[in-house]
XYZ file of C-alpha atoms in Angstrom:
340
model
C 84.877 -82.001 0.337
C 84.791 -85.735 0.913
C 81.768 -86.167 -1.376
C 83.520 -84.216 -4.128
C 86.635 -86.368 -3.754
C 84.560 -89.538 -3.999
C 83.060 -88.212 -7.231
C 86.561 -87.452 -8.495
C 87.634 -91.023 -7.766
C 84.599 -92.313 -9.646
C 85.460 -90.059 -12.594
C 88.996 -91.464 -12.737
C 87.619 -94.991 -12.583
C 85.366 -94.298 -15.551
C 88.097 -92.498 -17.467
C 90.513 -95.409 -16.979
C 88.423 -97.458 -19.421
C 89.301 -95.035 -22.190
C 92.659 -96.816 -22.238
C 91.299 -100.346 -22.476
C 93.308 -102.591 -24.789
C 91.678 -102.918 -28.188
C 92.126 -106.706 -28.049
C 90.294 -106.999 -24.739
C 86.594 -107.327 -23.971
C 86.000 -107.677 -20.248
C 82.237 -108.343 -20.339
C 79.877 -109.423 -23.116
C 76.800 -107.692 -21.765
C 75.294 -105.135 -24.147
C 75.485 -102.171 -21.749
C 79.181 -102.742 -21.090
C 79.979 -103.273 -24.764
C 78.326 -99.943 -25.498
C 80.229 -98.305 -22.618
C 83.515 -99.807 -23.801
C 82.888 -98.616 -27.361
C 82.231 -95.057 -26.163
C 85.337 -95.049 -23.992
C 87.524 -96.404 -26.794
C 86.226 -93.660 -29.060
C 87.309 -91.159 -26.421
C 90.712 -92.595 -25.607
C 91.848 -93.627 -29.087
C 89.947 -91.445 -31.529
C 89.329 -88.198 -29.653
C 92.728 -87.637 -28.151
C 92.444 -83.857 -27.633
C 89.374 -84.301 -25.420
C 90.902 -87.309 -23.656
C 94.048 -85.311 -22.920
C 92.032 -82.414 -21.549
C 90.086 -84.765 -19.266
C 93.327 -86.295 -17.989
C 94.837 -82.873 -17.261
C 91.692 -81.713 -15.457
C 91.551 -84.896 -13.384
C 95.240 -84.627 -12.493
C 94.940 -80.967 -11.500
C 91.857 -81.705 -9.387
C 93.606 -84.607 -7.650
C 96.553 -82.280 -6.967
C 94.267 -79.603 -5.523
C 92.616 -82.104 -3.200
C 96.068 -83.376 -2.275
C 97.092 -79.881 -1.209
C 93.862 -79.444 0.737
C 94.197 -82.791 2.515
C 97.800 -82.006 3.470
C 96.727 -78.602 4.790
C 93.874 -80.066 6.824
C 95.535 -83.359 7.771
C 95.537 -82.758 11.504
C 91.840 -81.858 11.429
C 90.700 -84.906 9.468
C 88.867 -87.469 11.554
C 90.310 -91.007 11.469
C 86.984 -92.384 10.232
C 86.975 -89.934 7.320
C 90.520 -90.843 6.350
C 89.639 -94.519 6.558
C 86.610 -93.893 4.337
C 88.779 -92.164 1.739
C 91.410 -94.916 1.793
C 88.672 -97.529 1.308
C 87.253 -95.446 -1.549
C 90.661 -95.355 -3.255
C 90.938 -99.111 -2.728
C 87.545 -99.670 -4.353
C 88.677 -97.494 -7.247
C 91.640 -99.829 -7.655
C 89.393 -102.850 -7.883
C 86.897 -101.437 -10.364
C 89.218 -99.403 -12.600
C 90.986 -100.619 -15.701
C 94.815 -100.771 -15.293
C 95.259 -97.757 -17.546
C 98.506 -96.416 -18.978
C 100.426 -99.650 -18.543
C 100.425 -103.280 -19.654
C 102.748 -104.395 -16.857
C 100.012 -106.107 -14.864
C 99.298 -108.361 -17.855
C 102.983 -109.270 -17.932
C 102.884 -110.150 -14.223
C 99.887 -112.380 -14.889
C 101.470 -114.178 -17.812
C 104.760 -114.677 -15.986
C 102.824 -116.587 -13.337
C 100.840 -118.374 -16.058
C 104.060 -119.654 -17.617
C 104.960 -121.292 -14.321
C 101.502 -122.609 -13.381
C 99.658 -123.293 -16.643
C 102.529 -124.004 -19.029
C 104.779 -125.675 -16.410
C 107.843 -123.783 -17.599
C 110.487 -121.519 -16.073
C 109.683 -117.801 -16.641
C 113.365 -116.978 -16.217
C 114.201 -118.915 -19.366
C 110.878 -118.837 -21.223
C 109.230 -115.959 -23.071
C 105.581 -115.306 -23.873
C 106.438 -115.534 -27.585
C 106.894 -119.253 -27.110
C 103.110 -119.602 -26.612
C 101.626 -117.916 -29.705
C 98.301 -119.749 -29.380
C 97.724 -118.559 -25.798
C 95.187 -115.750 -26.098
C 96.385 -114.176 -22.839
C 99.459 -112.841 -24.678
C 97.251 -110.431 -26.650
C 97.227 -107.910 -23.811
C 100.975 -107.938 -23.128
C 103.869 -105.746 -24.102
C 107.439 -107.003 -24.139
C 106.453 -110.553 -25.041
C 110.038 -111.238 -26.085
C 111.572 -110.853 -22.624
C 112.182 -113.463 -19.943
C 111.238 -112.805 -16.320
C 113.126 -109.621 -15.307
C 112.261 -109.386 -11.611
C 113.595 -110.822 -8.365
C 112.880 -114.220 -6.828
C 110.251 -113.146 -4.294
C 107.672 -111.557 -6.596
C 107.140 -114.695 -8.662
C 105.819 -116.819 -5.739
C 103.503 -113.934 -4.774
C 102.288 -113.726 -8.374
C 101.749 -117.477 -8.539
C 99.617 -117.325 -5.380
C 97.330 -114.671 -6.882
C 97.237 -116.544 -10.181
C 95.930 -119.630 -8.367
C 93.198 -117.497 -6.813
C 92.094 -116.569 -10.333
C 91.183 -120.223 -11.046
C 92.638 -119.918 -14.548
C 89.916 -117.401 -15.503
C 91.330 -114.266 -17.071
C 88.914 -111.711 -15.635
C 89.046 -113.212 -12.158
C 92.848 -113.380 -12.343
C 93.032 -109.729 -13.380
C 90.772 -108.859 -10.441
C 93.048 -110.685 -8.004
C 96.162 -109.014 -9.363
C 94.476 -105.648 -8.980
C 93.543 -106.820 -5.494
C 97.209 -107.519 -4.745
C 98.108 -103.907 -5.548
C 95.129 -102.601 -3.560
C 96.047 -104.710 -0.528
C 99.620 -103.396 -0.704
C 98.293 -99.836 -0.900
C 96.005 -100.283 2.118
C 98.733 -102.075 4.082
C 101.262 -99.381 3.293
C 98.782 -96.674 4.283
C 98.093 -98.445 7.588
C 101.735 -98.774 8.627
C 102.584 -95.253 7.458
C 99.722 -94.055 9.658
C 101.139 -96.042 12.566
C 104.529 -94.405 12.027
C 103.590 -90.851 10.963
C 99.929 -90.368 11.986
C 97.431 -88.280 10.041
C 99.744 -86.177 7.929
C 101.924 -89.102 6.936
C 98.886 -91.070 5.844
C 97.574 -88.139 3.814
C 100.956 -87.490 2.219
C 101.052 -91.075 0.957
C 97.486 -92.283 0.477
C 96.143 -89.345 -1.543
C 99.237 -88.669 -3.628
C 98.041 -88.602 -7.278
C 101.031 -90.602 -8.488
C 100.417 -93.311 -5.891
C 96.768 -93.491 -6.945
C 97.465 -93.532 -10.684
C 100.520 -95.808 -10.696
C 100.077 -97.965 -7.619
C 96.315 -98.363 -7.296
C 94.930 -97.959 -10.818
C 97.795 -99.320 -12.912
C 98.716 -101.888 -10.245
C 102.498 -101.659 -10.566
C 104.523 -104.110 -8.508
C 106.387 -101.212 -6.861
C 103.467 -100.745 -4.482
C 103.976 -104.336 -3.272
C 107.710 -103.669 -2.916
C 106.878 -100.572 -0.842
C 104.493 -102.472 1.418
C 107.069 -105.072 2.450
C 109.704 -102.359 2.955
C 107.413 -100.222 5.129
C 106.153 -103.299 7.000
C 109.708 -104.455 7.598
C 110.750 -101.021 8.803
C 107.763 -100.855 11.183
C 108.716 -104.219 12.678
C 112.365 -103.144 12.914
C 111.407 -100.041 14.908
C 109.207 -102.122 17.201
C 112.056 -104.442 18.176
C 111.027 -107.304 15.879
C 114.258 -107.173 13.946
C 114.182 -110.756 12.668
C 110.701 -110.413 11.168
C 111.517 -106.909 10.034
C 114.551 -108.200 8.178
C 112.392 -110.925 6.625
C 109.933 -108.318 5.349
C 112.744 -106.232 3.941
C 114.292 -109.262 2.218
C 110.976 -109.890 0.462
C 110.912 -106.250 -0.663
C 114.471 -106.344 -1.977
C 113.780 -109.645 -3.708
C 110.867 -108.164 -5.662
C 112.796 -105.710 -7.763
C 116.087 -105.008 -5.913
C 115.536 -101.212 -5.783
C 115.015 -101.159 -1.993
C 118.451 -102.774 -1.548
C 119.875 -99.250 -1.839
C 118.172 -98.384 1.468
C 119.835 -101.137 3.520
C 122.751 -98.924 4.740
C 120.214 -96.684 6.493
C 119.564 -99.427 9.042
C 123.123 -99.085 10.324
C 122.689 -95.455 11.372
C 120.647 -94.074 14.243
C 120.454 -90.362 13.529
C 118.336 -89.048 10.661
C 117.544 -92.580 9.525
C 114.297 -91.538 7.800
C 116.128 -88.894 5.769
C 118.680 -91.507 4.729
C 115.891 -93.909 3.764
C 114.270 -91.248 1.578
C 117.495 -90.189 -0.121
C 118.534 -93.779 -0.757
C 115.059 -94.613 -2.054
C 115.376 -91.820 -4.627
C 118.790 -93.190 -5.595
C 117.176 -96.624 -6.034
C 114.489 -95.104 -8.230
C 117.001 -93.251 -10.386
C 119.243 -96.318 -10.613
C 116.478 -98.121 -12.492
C 116.877 -95.604 -15.296
C 120.351 -97.003 -15.957
C 118.772 -99.573 -18.278
C 115.282 -98.105 -18.777
C 113.722 -94.742 -19.338
C 112.414 -92.671 -16.453
C 109.014 -94.048 -15.407
C 106.721 -92.582 -12.729
C 106.131 -95.846 -10.869
C 109.834 -96.019 -9.985
C 109.062 -93.268 -7.478
C 106.367 -95.110 -5.526
C 108.918 -96.282 -2.952
C 110.609 -92.898 -2.290
C 107.220 -91.191 -2.132
C 106.056 -93.771 0.385
C 109.074 -93.208 2.613
C 108.782 -89.432 2.234
C 105.472 -89.765 4.067
C 107.378 -90.817 7.162
C 108.582 -87.201 7.515
C 105.323 -85.288 7.083
C 106.652 -82.208 8.874
C 109.762 -81.947 6.731
C 109.039 -79.313 4.090
C 111.545 -80.771 1.661
C 109.966 -84.223 1.876
C 106.485 -82.816 1.436
C 107.164 -80.425 -1.433
C 109.390 -82.861 -3.299
C 106.588 -85.451 -3.116
C 104.023 -82.969 -4.402
C 106.133 -81.556 -7.216
C 107.656 -84.859 -8.366
C 104.239 -86.500 -8.515
C 102.557 -83.797 -10.560
C 105.486 -83.202 -12.934
C 106.085 -86.891 -13.612
C 102.428 -87.605 -14.301
C 102.032 -84.714 -16.720
C 105.460 -85.234 -18.324
C 104.894 -88.931 -18.861
C 101.257 -89.138 -19.900
C 100.507 -85.906 -21.717
C 102.589 -86.805 -24.824
C 101.062 -90.284 -25.039
C 97.465 -89.189 -24.569
C 97.802 -86.428 -27.119
C 99.733 -88.388 -29.782
C 99.170 -92.070 -29.079
C 102.941 -92.638 -28.960
C 105.033 -93.147 -25.862
C 107.779 -90.562 -26.100
C 110.695 -91.930 -24.059
C 112.228 -89.871 -21.316
C 115.977 -90.339 -21.631
C 117.453 -92.461 -18.832
C 119.796 -90.937 -16.328
C 123.140 -92.653 -16.475
C 124.695 -92.983 -13.034
C 128.427 -93.028 -12.590
């Protein structure tokens, strides 16, 4: 089963390049140019086949997810570690498919470091000659996130040495590190089944590891802070949580859970879902909003509601969000849920 799952991860990594931006060439070598051309033909000009491949991959990932959950207590720690490392490698070698957000993160940091300007008051449109804007969406917006993600982004931008491909690699590495770190602390808190419930969730793999959404970083600092809080390191735990809240504010909804002792994990999960849904007050419903609640759901691996909601939400959101785009080439918005 492990070998088959590794092959499935490889297949997703290859398929991710079917969504490569038409303005982007990662490598100039002839074999890669030929590979990129073939993948673009699949993703952009043979949409029925591309959609079928996506559906098959998603169903297979869901089947393995069910099997891993069923066999969680029988999986050896070394095998789980191997699979987590394999998913991490997938994150590093895959193209950030289905989203341009990672390119926005990169350019936000580039505005601060390379252009010596304030991303909170400066837009990418102000640098029309900068070729790095070609891979962005939403070039008209100023920096929309909290104060703690920008310093993290700047750090990883510096590691890229002002080279686009290396910078992209490091930003993918940031998401992968957050995934591995989250998996580790979830394992410490919820053992085998908790790790399986999080680490092999198809939505976590697609949105957190492959696409590299910042929500996986937000989850890591929240889980890390909660782990420290439970282990009597409340000052450092609070510091970790502050970083998480300062990334995108969504985990601020979970703060009241720290003031209760009974059923705290349930409160954390419920409040995380509220934080995810609250983001739809100004935007449409996007799958990566649910990375945080799915991560905290893994802390209750024996709670049937937590498990089944994670499974169903992941599969439905992935198919609901990506099937229309892959089949038509147009993002069909999912109407936001207005709260209050």
